[in-house]
Coordinates of C-alpha atoms in Angstrom, one line a residue:
X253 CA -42.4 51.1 -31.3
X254 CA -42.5 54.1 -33.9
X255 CA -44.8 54.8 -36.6
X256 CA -44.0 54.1 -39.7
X257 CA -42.6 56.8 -42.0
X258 CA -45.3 57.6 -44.3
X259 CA -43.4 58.1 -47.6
X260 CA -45.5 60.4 -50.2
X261 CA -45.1 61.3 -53.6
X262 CA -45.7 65.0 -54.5
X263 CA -47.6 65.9 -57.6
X264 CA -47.7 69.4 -59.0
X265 CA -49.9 70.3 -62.2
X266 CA -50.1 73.8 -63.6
X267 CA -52.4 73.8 -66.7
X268 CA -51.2 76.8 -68.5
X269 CA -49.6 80.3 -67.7
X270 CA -52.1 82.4 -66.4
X271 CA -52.6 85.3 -64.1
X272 CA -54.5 83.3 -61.1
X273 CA -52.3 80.5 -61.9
X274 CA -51.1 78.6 -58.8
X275 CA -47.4 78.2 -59.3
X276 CA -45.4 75.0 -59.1
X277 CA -43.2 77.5 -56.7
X278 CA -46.2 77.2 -54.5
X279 CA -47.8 73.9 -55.0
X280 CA -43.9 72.6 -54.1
X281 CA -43.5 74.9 -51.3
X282 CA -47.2 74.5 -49.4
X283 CA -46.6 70.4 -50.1
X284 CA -42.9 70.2 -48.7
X285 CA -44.3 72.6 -45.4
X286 CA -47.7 70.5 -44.9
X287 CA -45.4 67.1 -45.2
X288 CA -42.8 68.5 -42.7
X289 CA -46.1 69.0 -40.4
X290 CA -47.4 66.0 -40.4
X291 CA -43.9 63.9 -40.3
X292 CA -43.7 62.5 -43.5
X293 CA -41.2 62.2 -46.3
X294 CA -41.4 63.3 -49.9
X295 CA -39.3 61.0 -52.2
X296 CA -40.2 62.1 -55.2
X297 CA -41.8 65.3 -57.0
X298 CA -43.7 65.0 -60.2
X299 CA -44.6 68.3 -62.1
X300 CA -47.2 68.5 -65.2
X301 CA -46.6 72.4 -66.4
X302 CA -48.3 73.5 -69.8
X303 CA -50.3 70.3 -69.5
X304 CA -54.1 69.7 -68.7
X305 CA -55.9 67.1 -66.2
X306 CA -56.2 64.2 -69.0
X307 CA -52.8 63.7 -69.1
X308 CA -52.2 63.2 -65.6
X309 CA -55.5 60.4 -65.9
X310 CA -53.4 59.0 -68.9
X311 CA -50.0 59.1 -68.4
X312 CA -49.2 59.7 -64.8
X313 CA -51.5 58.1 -62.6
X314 CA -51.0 54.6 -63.5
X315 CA -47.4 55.1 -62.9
X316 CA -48.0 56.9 -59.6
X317 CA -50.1 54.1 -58.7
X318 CA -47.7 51.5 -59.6
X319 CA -45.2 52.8 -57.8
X320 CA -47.4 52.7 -54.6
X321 CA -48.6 49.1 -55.0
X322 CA -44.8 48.1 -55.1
X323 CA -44.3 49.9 -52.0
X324 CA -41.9 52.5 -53.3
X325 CA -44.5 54.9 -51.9
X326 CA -47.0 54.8 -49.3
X327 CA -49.3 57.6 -51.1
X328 CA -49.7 60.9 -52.9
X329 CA -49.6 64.3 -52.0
X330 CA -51.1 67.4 -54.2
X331 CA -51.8 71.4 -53.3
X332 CA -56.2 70.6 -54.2
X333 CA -57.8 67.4 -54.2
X334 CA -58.9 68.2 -57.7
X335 CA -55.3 68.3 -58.8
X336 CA -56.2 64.2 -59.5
X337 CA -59.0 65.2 -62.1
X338 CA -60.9 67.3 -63.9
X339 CA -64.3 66.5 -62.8
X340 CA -65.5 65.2 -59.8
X341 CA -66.0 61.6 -61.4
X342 CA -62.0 61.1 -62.4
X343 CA -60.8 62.6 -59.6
X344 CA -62.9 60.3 -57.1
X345 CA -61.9 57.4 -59.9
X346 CA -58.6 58.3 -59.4
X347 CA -58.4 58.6 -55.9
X348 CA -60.2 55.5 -55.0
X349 CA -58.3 53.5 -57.3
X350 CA -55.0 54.9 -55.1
X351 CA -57.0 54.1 -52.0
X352 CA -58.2 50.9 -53.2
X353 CA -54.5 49.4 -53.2
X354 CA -53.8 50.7 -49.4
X355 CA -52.4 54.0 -50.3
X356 CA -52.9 57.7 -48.9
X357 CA -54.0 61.1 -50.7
X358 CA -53.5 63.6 -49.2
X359 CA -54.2 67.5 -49.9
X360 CA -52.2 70.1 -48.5
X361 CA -54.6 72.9 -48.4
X362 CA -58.0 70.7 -48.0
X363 CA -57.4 68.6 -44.1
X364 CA -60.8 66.1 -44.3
X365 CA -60.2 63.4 -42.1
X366 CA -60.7 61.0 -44.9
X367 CA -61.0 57.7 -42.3
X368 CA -64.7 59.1 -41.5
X369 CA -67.8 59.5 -43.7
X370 CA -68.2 63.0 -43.0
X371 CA -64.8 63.5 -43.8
X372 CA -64.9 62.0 -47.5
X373 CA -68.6 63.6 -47.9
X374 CA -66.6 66.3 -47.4
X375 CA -63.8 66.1 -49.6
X376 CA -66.4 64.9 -52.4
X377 CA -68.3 68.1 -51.7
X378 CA -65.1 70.2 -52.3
X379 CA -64.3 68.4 -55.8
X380 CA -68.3 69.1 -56.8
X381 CA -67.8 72.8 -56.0
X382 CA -64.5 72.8 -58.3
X383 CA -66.5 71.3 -60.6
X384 CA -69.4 73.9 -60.8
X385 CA -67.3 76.3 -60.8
X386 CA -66.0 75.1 -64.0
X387 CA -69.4 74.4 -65.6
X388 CA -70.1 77.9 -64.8
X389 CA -67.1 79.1 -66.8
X390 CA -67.9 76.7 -69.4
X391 CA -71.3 78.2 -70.1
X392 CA -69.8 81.6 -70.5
X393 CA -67.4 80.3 -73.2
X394 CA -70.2 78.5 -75.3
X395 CA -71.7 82.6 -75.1
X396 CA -68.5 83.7 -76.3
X397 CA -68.7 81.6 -79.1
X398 CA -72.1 82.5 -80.2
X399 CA -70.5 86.2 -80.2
X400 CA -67.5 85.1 -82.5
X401 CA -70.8 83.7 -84.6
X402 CA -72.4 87.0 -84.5
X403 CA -69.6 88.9 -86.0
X404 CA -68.9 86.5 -88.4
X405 CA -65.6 84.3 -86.5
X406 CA -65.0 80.8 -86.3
X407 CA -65.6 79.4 -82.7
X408 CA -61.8 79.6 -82.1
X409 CA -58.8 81.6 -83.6
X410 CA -56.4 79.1 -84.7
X411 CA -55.2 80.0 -88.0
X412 CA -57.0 78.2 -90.8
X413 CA -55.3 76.3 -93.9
X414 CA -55.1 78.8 -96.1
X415 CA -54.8 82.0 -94.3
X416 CA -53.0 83.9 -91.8
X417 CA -53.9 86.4 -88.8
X418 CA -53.0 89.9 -90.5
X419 CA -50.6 91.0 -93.4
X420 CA -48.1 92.4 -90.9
X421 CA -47.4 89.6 -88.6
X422 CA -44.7 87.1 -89.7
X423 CA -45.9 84.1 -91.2
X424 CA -43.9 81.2 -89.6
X425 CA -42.7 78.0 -91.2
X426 CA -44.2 74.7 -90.6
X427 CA -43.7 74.2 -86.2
X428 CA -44.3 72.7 -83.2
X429 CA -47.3 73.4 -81.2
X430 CA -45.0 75.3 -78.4
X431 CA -44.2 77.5 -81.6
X432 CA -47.8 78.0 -81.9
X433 CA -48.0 79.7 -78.3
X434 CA -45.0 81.8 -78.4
X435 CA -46.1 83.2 -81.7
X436 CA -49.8 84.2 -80.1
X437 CA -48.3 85.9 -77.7
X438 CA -46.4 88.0 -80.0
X439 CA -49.9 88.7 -81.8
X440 CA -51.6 89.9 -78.5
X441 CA -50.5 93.5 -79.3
X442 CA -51.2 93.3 -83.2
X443 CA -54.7 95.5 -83.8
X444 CA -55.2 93.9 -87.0
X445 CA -54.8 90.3 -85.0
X446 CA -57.3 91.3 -82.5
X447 CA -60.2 91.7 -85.1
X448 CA -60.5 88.0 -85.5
X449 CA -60.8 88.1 -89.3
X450 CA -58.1 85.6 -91.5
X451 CA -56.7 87.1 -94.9
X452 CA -55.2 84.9 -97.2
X453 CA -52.1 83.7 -97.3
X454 CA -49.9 83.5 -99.9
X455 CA -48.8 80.4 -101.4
X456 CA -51.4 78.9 -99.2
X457 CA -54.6 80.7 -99.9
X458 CA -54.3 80.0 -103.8
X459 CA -53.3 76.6 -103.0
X460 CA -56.6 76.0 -101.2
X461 CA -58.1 77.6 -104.4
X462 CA -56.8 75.2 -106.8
X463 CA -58.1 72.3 -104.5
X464 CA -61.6 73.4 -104.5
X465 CA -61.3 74.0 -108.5
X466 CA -59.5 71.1 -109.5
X467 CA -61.7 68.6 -107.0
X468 CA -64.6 70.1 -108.5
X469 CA -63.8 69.3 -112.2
X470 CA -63.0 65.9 -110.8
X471 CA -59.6 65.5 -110.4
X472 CA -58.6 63.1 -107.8
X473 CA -58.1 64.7 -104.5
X474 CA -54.7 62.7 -103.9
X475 CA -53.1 64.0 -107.1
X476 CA -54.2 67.4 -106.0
X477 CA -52.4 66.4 -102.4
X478 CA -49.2 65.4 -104.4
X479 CA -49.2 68.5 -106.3
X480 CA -49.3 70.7 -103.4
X481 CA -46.3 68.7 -101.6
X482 CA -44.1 68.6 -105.0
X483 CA -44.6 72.1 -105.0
X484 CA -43.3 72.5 -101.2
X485 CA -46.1 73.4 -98.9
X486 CA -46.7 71.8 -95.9
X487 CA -49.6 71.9 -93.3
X488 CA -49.2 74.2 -90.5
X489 CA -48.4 71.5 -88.6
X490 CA -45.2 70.5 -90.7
X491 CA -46.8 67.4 -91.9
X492 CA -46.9 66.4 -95.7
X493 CA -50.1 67.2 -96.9
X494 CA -52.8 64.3 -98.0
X495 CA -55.8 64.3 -99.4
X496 CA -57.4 63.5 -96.0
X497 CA -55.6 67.0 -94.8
X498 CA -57.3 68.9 -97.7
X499 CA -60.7 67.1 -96.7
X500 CA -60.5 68.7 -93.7
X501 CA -60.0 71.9 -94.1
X502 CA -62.0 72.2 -97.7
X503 CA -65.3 70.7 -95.7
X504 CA -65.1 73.7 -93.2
X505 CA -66.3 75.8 -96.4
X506 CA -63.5 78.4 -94.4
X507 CA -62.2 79.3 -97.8
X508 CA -65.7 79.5 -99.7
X509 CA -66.0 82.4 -97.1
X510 CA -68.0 80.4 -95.0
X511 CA -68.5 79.3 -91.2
X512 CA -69.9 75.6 -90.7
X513 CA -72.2 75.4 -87.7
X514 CA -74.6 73.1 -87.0
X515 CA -78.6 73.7 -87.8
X516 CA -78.9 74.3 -83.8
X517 CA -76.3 76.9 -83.5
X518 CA -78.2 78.8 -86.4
X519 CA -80.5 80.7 -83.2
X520 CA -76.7 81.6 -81.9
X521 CA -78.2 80.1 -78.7
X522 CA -75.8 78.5 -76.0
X523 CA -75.2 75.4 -77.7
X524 CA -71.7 74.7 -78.7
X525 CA -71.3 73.9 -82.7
X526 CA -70.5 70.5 -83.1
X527 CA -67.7 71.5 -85.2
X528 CA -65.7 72.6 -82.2
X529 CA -65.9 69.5 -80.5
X530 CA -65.8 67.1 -83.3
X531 CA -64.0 66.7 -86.3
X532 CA -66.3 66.1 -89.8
X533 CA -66.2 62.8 -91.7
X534 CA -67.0 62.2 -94.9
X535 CA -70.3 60.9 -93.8
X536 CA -71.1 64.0 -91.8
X537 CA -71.5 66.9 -94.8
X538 CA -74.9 66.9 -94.3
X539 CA -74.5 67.1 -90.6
X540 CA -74.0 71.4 -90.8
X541 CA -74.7 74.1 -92.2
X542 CA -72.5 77.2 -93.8
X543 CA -72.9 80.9 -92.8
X544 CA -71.4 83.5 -94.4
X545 CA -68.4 84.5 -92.2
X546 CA -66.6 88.2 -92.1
X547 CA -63.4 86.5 -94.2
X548 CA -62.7 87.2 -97.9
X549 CA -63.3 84.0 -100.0
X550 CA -59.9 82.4 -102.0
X551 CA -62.0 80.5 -104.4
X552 CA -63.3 82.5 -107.6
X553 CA -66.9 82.2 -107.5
X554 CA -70.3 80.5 -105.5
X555 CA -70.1 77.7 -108.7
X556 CA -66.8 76.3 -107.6
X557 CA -68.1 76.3 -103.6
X558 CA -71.5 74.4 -105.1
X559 CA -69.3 72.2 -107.4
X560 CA -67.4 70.9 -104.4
X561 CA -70.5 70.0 -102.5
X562 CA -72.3 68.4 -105.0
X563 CA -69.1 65.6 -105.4
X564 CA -68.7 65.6 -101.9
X565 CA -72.5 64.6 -101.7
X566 CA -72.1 62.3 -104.0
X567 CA -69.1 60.4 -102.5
X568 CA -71.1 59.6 -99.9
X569 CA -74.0 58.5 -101.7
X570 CA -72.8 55.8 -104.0
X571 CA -74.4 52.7 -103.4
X572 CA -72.3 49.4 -102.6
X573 CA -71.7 47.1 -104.9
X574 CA -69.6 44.4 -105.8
X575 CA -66.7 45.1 -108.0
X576 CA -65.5 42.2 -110.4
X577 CA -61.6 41.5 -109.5
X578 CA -59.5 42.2 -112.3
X579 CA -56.8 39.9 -111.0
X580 CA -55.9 36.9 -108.2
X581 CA -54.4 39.0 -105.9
X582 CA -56.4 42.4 -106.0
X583 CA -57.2 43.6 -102.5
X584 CA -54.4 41.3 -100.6
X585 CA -50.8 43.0 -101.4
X586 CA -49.7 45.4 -99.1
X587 CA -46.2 47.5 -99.1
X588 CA -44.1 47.3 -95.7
X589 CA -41.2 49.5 -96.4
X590 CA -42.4 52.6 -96.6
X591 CA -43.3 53.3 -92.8
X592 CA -46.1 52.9 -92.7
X593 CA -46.9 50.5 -90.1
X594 CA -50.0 49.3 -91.0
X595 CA -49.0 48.4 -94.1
X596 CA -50.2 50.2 -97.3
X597 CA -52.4 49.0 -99.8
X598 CA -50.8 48.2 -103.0
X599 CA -52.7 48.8 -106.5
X600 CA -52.0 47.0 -110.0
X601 CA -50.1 49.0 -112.7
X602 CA -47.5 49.2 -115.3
X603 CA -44.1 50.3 -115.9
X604 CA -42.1 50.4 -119.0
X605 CA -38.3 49.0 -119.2
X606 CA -35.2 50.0 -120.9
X607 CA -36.4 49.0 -124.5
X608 CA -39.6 49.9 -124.1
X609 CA -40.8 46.5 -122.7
X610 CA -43.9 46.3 -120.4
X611 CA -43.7 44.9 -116.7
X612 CA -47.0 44.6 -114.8
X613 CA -46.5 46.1 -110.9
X614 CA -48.0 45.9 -107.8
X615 CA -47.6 49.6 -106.6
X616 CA -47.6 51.3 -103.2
X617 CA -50.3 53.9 -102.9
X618 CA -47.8 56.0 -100.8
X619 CA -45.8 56.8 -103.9
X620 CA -48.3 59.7 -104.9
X621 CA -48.1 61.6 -101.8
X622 CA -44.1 60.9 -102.2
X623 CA -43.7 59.0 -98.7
X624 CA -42.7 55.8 -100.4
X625 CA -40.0 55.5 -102.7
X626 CA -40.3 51.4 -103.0
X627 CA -39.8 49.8 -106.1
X628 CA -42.6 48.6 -108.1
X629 CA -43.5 45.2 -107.0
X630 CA -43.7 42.1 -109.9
X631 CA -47.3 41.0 -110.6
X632 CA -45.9 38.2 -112.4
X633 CA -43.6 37.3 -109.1
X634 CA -46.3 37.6 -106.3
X635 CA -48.8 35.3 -108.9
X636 CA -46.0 33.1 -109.2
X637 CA -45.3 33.2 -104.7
X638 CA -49.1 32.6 -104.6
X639 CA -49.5 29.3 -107.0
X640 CA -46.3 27.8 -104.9
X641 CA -48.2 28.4 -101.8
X642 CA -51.0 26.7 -102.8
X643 CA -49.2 23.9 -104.2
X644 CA -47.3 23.3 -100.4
X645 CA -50.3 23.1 -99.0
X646 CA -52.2 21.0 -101.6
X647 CA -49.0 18.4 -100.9
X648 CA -48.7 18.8 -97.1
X649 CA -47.8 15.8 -95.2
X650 CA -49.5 17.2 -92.1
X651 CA -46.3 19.0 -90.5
X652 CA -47.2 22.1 -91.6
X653 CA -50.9 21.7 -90.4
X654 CA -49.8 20.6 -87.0
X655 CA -47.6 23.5 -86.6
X656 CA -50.3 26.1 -88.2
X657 CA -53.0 23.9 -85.4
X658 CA -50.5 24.4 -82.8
X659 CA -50.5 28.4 -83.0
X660 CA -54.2 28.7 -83.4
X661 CA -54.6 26.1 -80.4
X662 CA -52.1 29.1 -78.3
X663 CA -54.9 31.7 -79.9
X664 CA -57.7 30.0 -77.8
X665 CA -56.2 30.9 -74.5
X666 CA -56.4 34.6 -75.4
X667 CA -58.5 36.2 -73.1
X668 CA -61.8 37.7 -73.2
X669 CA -61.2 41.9 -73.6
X670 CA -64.4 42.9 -74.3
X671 CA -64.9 44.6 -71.3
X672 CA -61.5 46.2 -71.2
X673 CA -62.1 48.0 -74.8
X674 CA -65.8 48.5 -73.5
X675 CA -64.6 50.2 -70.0
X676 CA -61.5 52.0 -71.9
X677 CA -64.5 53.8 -74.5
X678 CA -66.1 54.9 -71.5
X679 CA -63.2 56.4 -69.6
X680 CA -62.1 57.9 -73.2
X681 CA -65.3 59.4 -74.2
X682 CA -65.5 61.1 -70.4
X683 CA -62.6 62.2 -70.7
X684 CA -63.0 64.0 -74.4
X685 CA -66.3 65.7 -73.1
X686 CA -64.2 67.3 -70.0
X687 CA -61.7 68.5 -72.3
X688 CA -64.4 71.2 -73.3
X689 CA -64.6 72.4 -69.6
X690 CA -60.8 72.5 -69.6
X691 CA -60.9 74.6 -72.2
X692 CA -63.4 76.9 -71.1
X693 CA -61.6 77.3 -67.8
X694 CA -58.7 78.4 -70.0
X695 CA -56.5 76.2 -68.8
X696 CA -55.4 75.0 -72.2
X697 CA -55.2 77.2 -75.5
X698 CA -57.0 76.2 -78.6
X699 CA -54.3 74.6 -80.5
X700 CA -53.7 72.3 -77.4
X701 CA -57.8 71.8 -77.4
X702 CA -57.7 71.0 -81.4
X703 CA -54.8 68.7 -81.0
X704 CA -56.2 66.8 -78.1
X705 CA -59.5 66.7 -79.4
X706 CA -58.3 64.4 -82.1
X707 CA -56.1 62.9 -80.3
X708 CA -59.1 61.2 -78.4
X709 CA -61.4 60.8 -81.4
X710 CA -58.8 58.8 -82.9
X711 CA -58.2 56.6 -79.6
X712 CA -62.1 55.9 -79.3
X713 CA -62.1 54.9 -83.1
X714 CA -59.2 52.4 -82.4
X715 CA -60.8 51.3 -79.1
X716 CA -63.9 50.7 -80.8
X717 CA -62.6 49.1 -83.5
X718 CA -60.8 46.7 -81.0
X719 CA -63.9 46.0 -79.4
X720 CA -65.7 45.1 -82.8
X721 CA -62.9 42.8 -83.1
X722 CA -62.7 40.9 -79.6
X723 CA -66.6 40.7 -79.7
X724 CA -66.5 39.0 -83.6
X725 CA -63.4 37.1 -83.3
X726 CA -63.0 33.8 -83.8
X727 CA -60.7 31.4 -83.4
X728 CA -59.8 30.6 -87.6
X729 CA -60.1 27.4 -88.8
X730 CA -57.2 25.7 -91.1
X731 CA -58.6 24.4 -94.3
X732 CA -57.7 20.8 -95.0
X733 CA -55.4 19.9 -97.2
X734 CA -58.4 18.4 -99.7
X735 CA -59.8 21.7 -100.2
X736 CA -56.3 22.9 -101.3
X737 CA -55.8 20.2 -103.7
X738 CA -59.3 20.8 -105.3
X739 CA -58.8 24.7 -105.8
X740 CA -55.5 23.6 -107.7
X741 CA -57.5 21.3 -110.2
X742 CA -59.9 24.4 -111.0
X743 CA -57.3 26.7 -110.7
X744 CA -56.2 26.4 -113.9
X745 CA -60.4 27.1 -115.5
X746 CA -61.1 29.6 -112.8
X747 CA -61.4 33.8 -113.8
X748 CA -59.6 36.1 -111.6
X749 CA -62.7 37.1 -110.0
X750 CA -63.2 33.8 -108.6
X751 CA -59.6 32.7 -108.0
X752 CA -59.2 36.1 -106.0
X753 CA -62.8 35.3 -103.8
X754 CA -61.2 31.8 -103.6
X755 CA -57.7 33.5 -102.0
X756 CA -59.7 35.6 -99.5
X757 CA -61.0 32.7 -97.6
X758 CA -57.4 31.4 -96.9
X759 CA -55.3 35.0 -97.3
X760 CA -55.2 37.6 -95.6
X761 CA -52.2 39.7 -96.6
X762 CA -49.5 39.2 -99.3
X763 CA -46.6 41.6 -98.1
X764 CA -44.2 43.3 -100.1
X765 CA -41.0 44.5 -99.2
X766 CA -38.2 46.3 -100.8
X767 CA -35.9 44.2 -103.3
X768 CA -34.9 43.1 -106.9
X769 CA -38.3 43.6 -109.1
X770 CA -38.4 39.6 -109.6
X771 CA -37.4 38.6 -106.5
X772 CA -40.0 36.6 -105.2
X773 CA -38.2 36.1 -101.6
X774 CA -39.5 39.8 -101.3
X775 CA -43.1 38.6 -100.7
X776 CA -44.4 36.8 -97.6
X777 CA -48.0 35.2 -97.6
X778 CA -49.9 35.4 -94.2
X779 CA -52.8 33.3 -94.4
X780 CA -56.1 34.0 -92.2
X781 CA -55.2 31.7 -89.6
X782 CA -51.8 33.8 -88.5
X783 CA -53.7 37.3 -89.2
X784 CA -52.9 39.3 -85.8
X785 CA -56.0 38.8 -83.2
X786 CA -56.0 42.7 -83.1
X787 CA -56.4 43.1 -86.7
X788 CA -59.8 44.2 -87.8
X789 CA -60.7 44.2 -91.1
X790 CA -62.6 46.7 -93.3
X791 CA -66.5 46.0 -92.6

């Protein structure tokens, strides 16, 4: 009887254009001939080009593997073994996971007869060479950086907000990251590029000016934000700009004429400034350090620089307290129309009619940065939604409860994903540390680094805020309908401080969405029983 055709799925992964590249040409070719000599059949061929290792962990393998453990595929094929990771650790992950589920890999350059113990101590050895290799290459590019340090550059040479490589170069319009690479490579043979050293730019560099003044004269930074968007500029990514954009790159202190290290990287010894490998927080300014870089300064003096700190110092250092509600529904009324999807905040206001009359509003915080063009939402409506609420459940019957009991009863069955969120931290947080090796071994550029770099910290922070949640939640309970029927006898004596404490224990979100000023079908109550399991609230 014959063997089996072993059917094998050929991956190909080229990180980025280089000179010692191996070329999908090549990894396609040396795949196709080593299948061929071994009698089996590719069925399908996967390239990753311009793309590093973590995105093969992320986005491929869990397809590849899928498509193996329905049997559309016996295995996978690549040029190297470490063409499945980019460390030892992931790749083995990788490949035992694949071999964990009856399948094959298979290298078509690296024959270890994988069915023995000296044949895997083998192909483990291999990927731990790769990997030292990279380490080594990796400790040359933290020196490289303490250079750039010595001769006053950033760590890397992406163009800061606010300036630009040279005053002969184009400056582009707001693109995509591809743009970003074809435009370096026009730099390469620009003199005045090579140096390293930002000038202003125009438009820009004043604009970053006017941000460290007006901030420091206290002017709120989303008004500065709104100011800069009205007035057309964009980041350099294309996105509208936000007073969390400006945070960012006014706490680099890039256009005080500084260079933020940490206190360690102050001995320009091999350690890599944190800067490079994480972004700063609000609660991190006193996490660094600013050096005096080889750049010209946009702002007008040292006072404006020292202004800036001191508020940012302060904005961290505010101690909690409670804040007195100013009305029932302060903290619960959110705006859905605008895109965003979580749902943004809304704020009480004013607005003034046609003769001059006065309407109190609920209004969407977007609006400022001019991403939301929703009509003011009635204060007097959602009060008005609210009280009726109340009232429905203060005359329940019981069919209302035993539908609201029947949803929370489908909650309970929710698993346990503790240790999902816990195990997905842990594969995250490997994965951002190897993306500095990755980028040492040049096998992505530094706008690719910047972007995935956040990319990550962002996924840990929602991971982690997932796990906060499965490890506090718990199943809500639904008030009865006494407790109701007493708030509406004190409602009626009770200060908007207390009816609002009184909402929050059976509220979670009044939404808002886009309609007649007074129409009250616009508004829909979710009460904290029905708040998605997801959710987490602000600690």
């Amino acid at each position: 009887m014959p063997s089996k055709l072993l059917r094998l799925i050929l991956y190909i992964r080229v990180s980025t254009a280089r000179e010692d590249m191996i070329s999908p040409e090549l990894q396609e070719h040396t795949g196709r001939k080593y299948a061929a000599d071994i009698g089996a059949a590719i069925i399908d061929v996967i390239y990753d080009l311009d793309l590093d290792g973590h995105d093969f962990a992320k986005r491929k393998i869990g397809a590849i593997i899928a498509r193996v453990a329905s049997d559309e595929a016996d295995g996978v094929l690549v040029y190297r073994y470490d063409r499945f990771g980019r460390n030892t650790e992931l790749s083995l992950t990788n490949i035992r996971m694949l071999e964990g589920i009856g399948g094959v890999a298979k290298s078509a350059t690296e024959h270890f007869d994988t069915k023995t113990a000296a044949g895997r101590l083998a192909r483990t050895n291999m990927l731990g060479i790769a990997e030292f290799q990279r380490d080594i290459i990796g400790e040359n590019w933290m020196s490289t950086h303490a250079n750039r340090l010595r001769n006053g550059l950033p760590h890397h040479g992406a163009p800061r907000f606010g300036y630009w490589y040279c005053d002969t170069c184009p400056m582009p319009k707001p693109r995509s990251p591809r743009g970003v690479r074809r435009e370096h490579k026009k730099r390469e043979t620009c003199e005045k590029c090579k140096s390293g050293i930002q000038i202003p730019r125009p438009r820009y560099g004043p604009a970053l000016a006017y941000a460290y003044s007006e901030f420091s004269d206290g002017k709120p930074l989303t008004r500065v934000a709104h100011e800069l968007t009205l007035d057309g500029l964009r980041t350099y990514g294309g996105h509208i700009i936000t007073d969390k954009s400006l945070l960012a790159a006014m706490d680099t202190g890039f256009g005080a004429g500084y260079l933020r290290v940490t206190p360690g990287a102050q001995s320009w010894a091999d350690e890599l400034p944190e800067s490079a490998v994480d972004g700063i927080g609000i609660a991190k300014i006193d996490r660094f350090v600013w050096i005096p870089g080889a750049h010209r300064q946009v702002i007008e003096s040292e006072d404006v620089w020292e202004g800036y700190l001191e508020r940012r110092r302060a904005g961290t250092r505010i101690a909690s307290h409670k804040t007195r509600a100013k009305y029932p529904a302060s903290g619960l009324v959110f705006c859905i129309d605008c895109g965003d999807k979580q749902g943004k905040a809304m704020r009480a206001g004013s607005s003034r009619g046609a003769r001059g009359s006065k309407y109190l509003t609920w209004r969407c915080g977007n609006i400022d940065t001019g991403q939301c063009n929703h009509s003011n939402a009635s204060r007097e409506a959602v009060d008005s939604v609210i009280l009726k609420w109340l009232l429905e459940w203060a005359k329940d019957d019981g069919t209302a409860r035993a539908v609201a009991e029947a949803a929370v009863s489908a909650e309970k069955q929710q698993p346990d994903d503790s240790a999902h969120w816990s195990a997905e931290i842990t594969r995250l947080k490997t994965l951002k540390k190897n993306l500095v090796r990755m980028r040492a071994a040049e096998e992505i550029d530094q706008q690719e680094f910047i972007e995935q770099r956040d990319e990550y910290a962002a996924e840990i922070a929602a991971a982690e805020a997932k796990l906060k949640r499965s490890k506090s939640y718990r199943v809500p309970t639904i008030p009865k309908r006494e407790i109701f029927q007493g708030l509406m006898t004190e409602w009626p004596h009770l200060d908007d401080d207390t009816k609002r404490a009184a909402l929050r224990k059976v509220i979670w979100r009044i939404t808002a969405s886009r309609g007649e000023f007074h129409d009250e079908g616009r508004y829909k109550i979710i009460p904290m029983w029905e708040r998605p399991i997801l959710e987490v609230e602000a600690s």
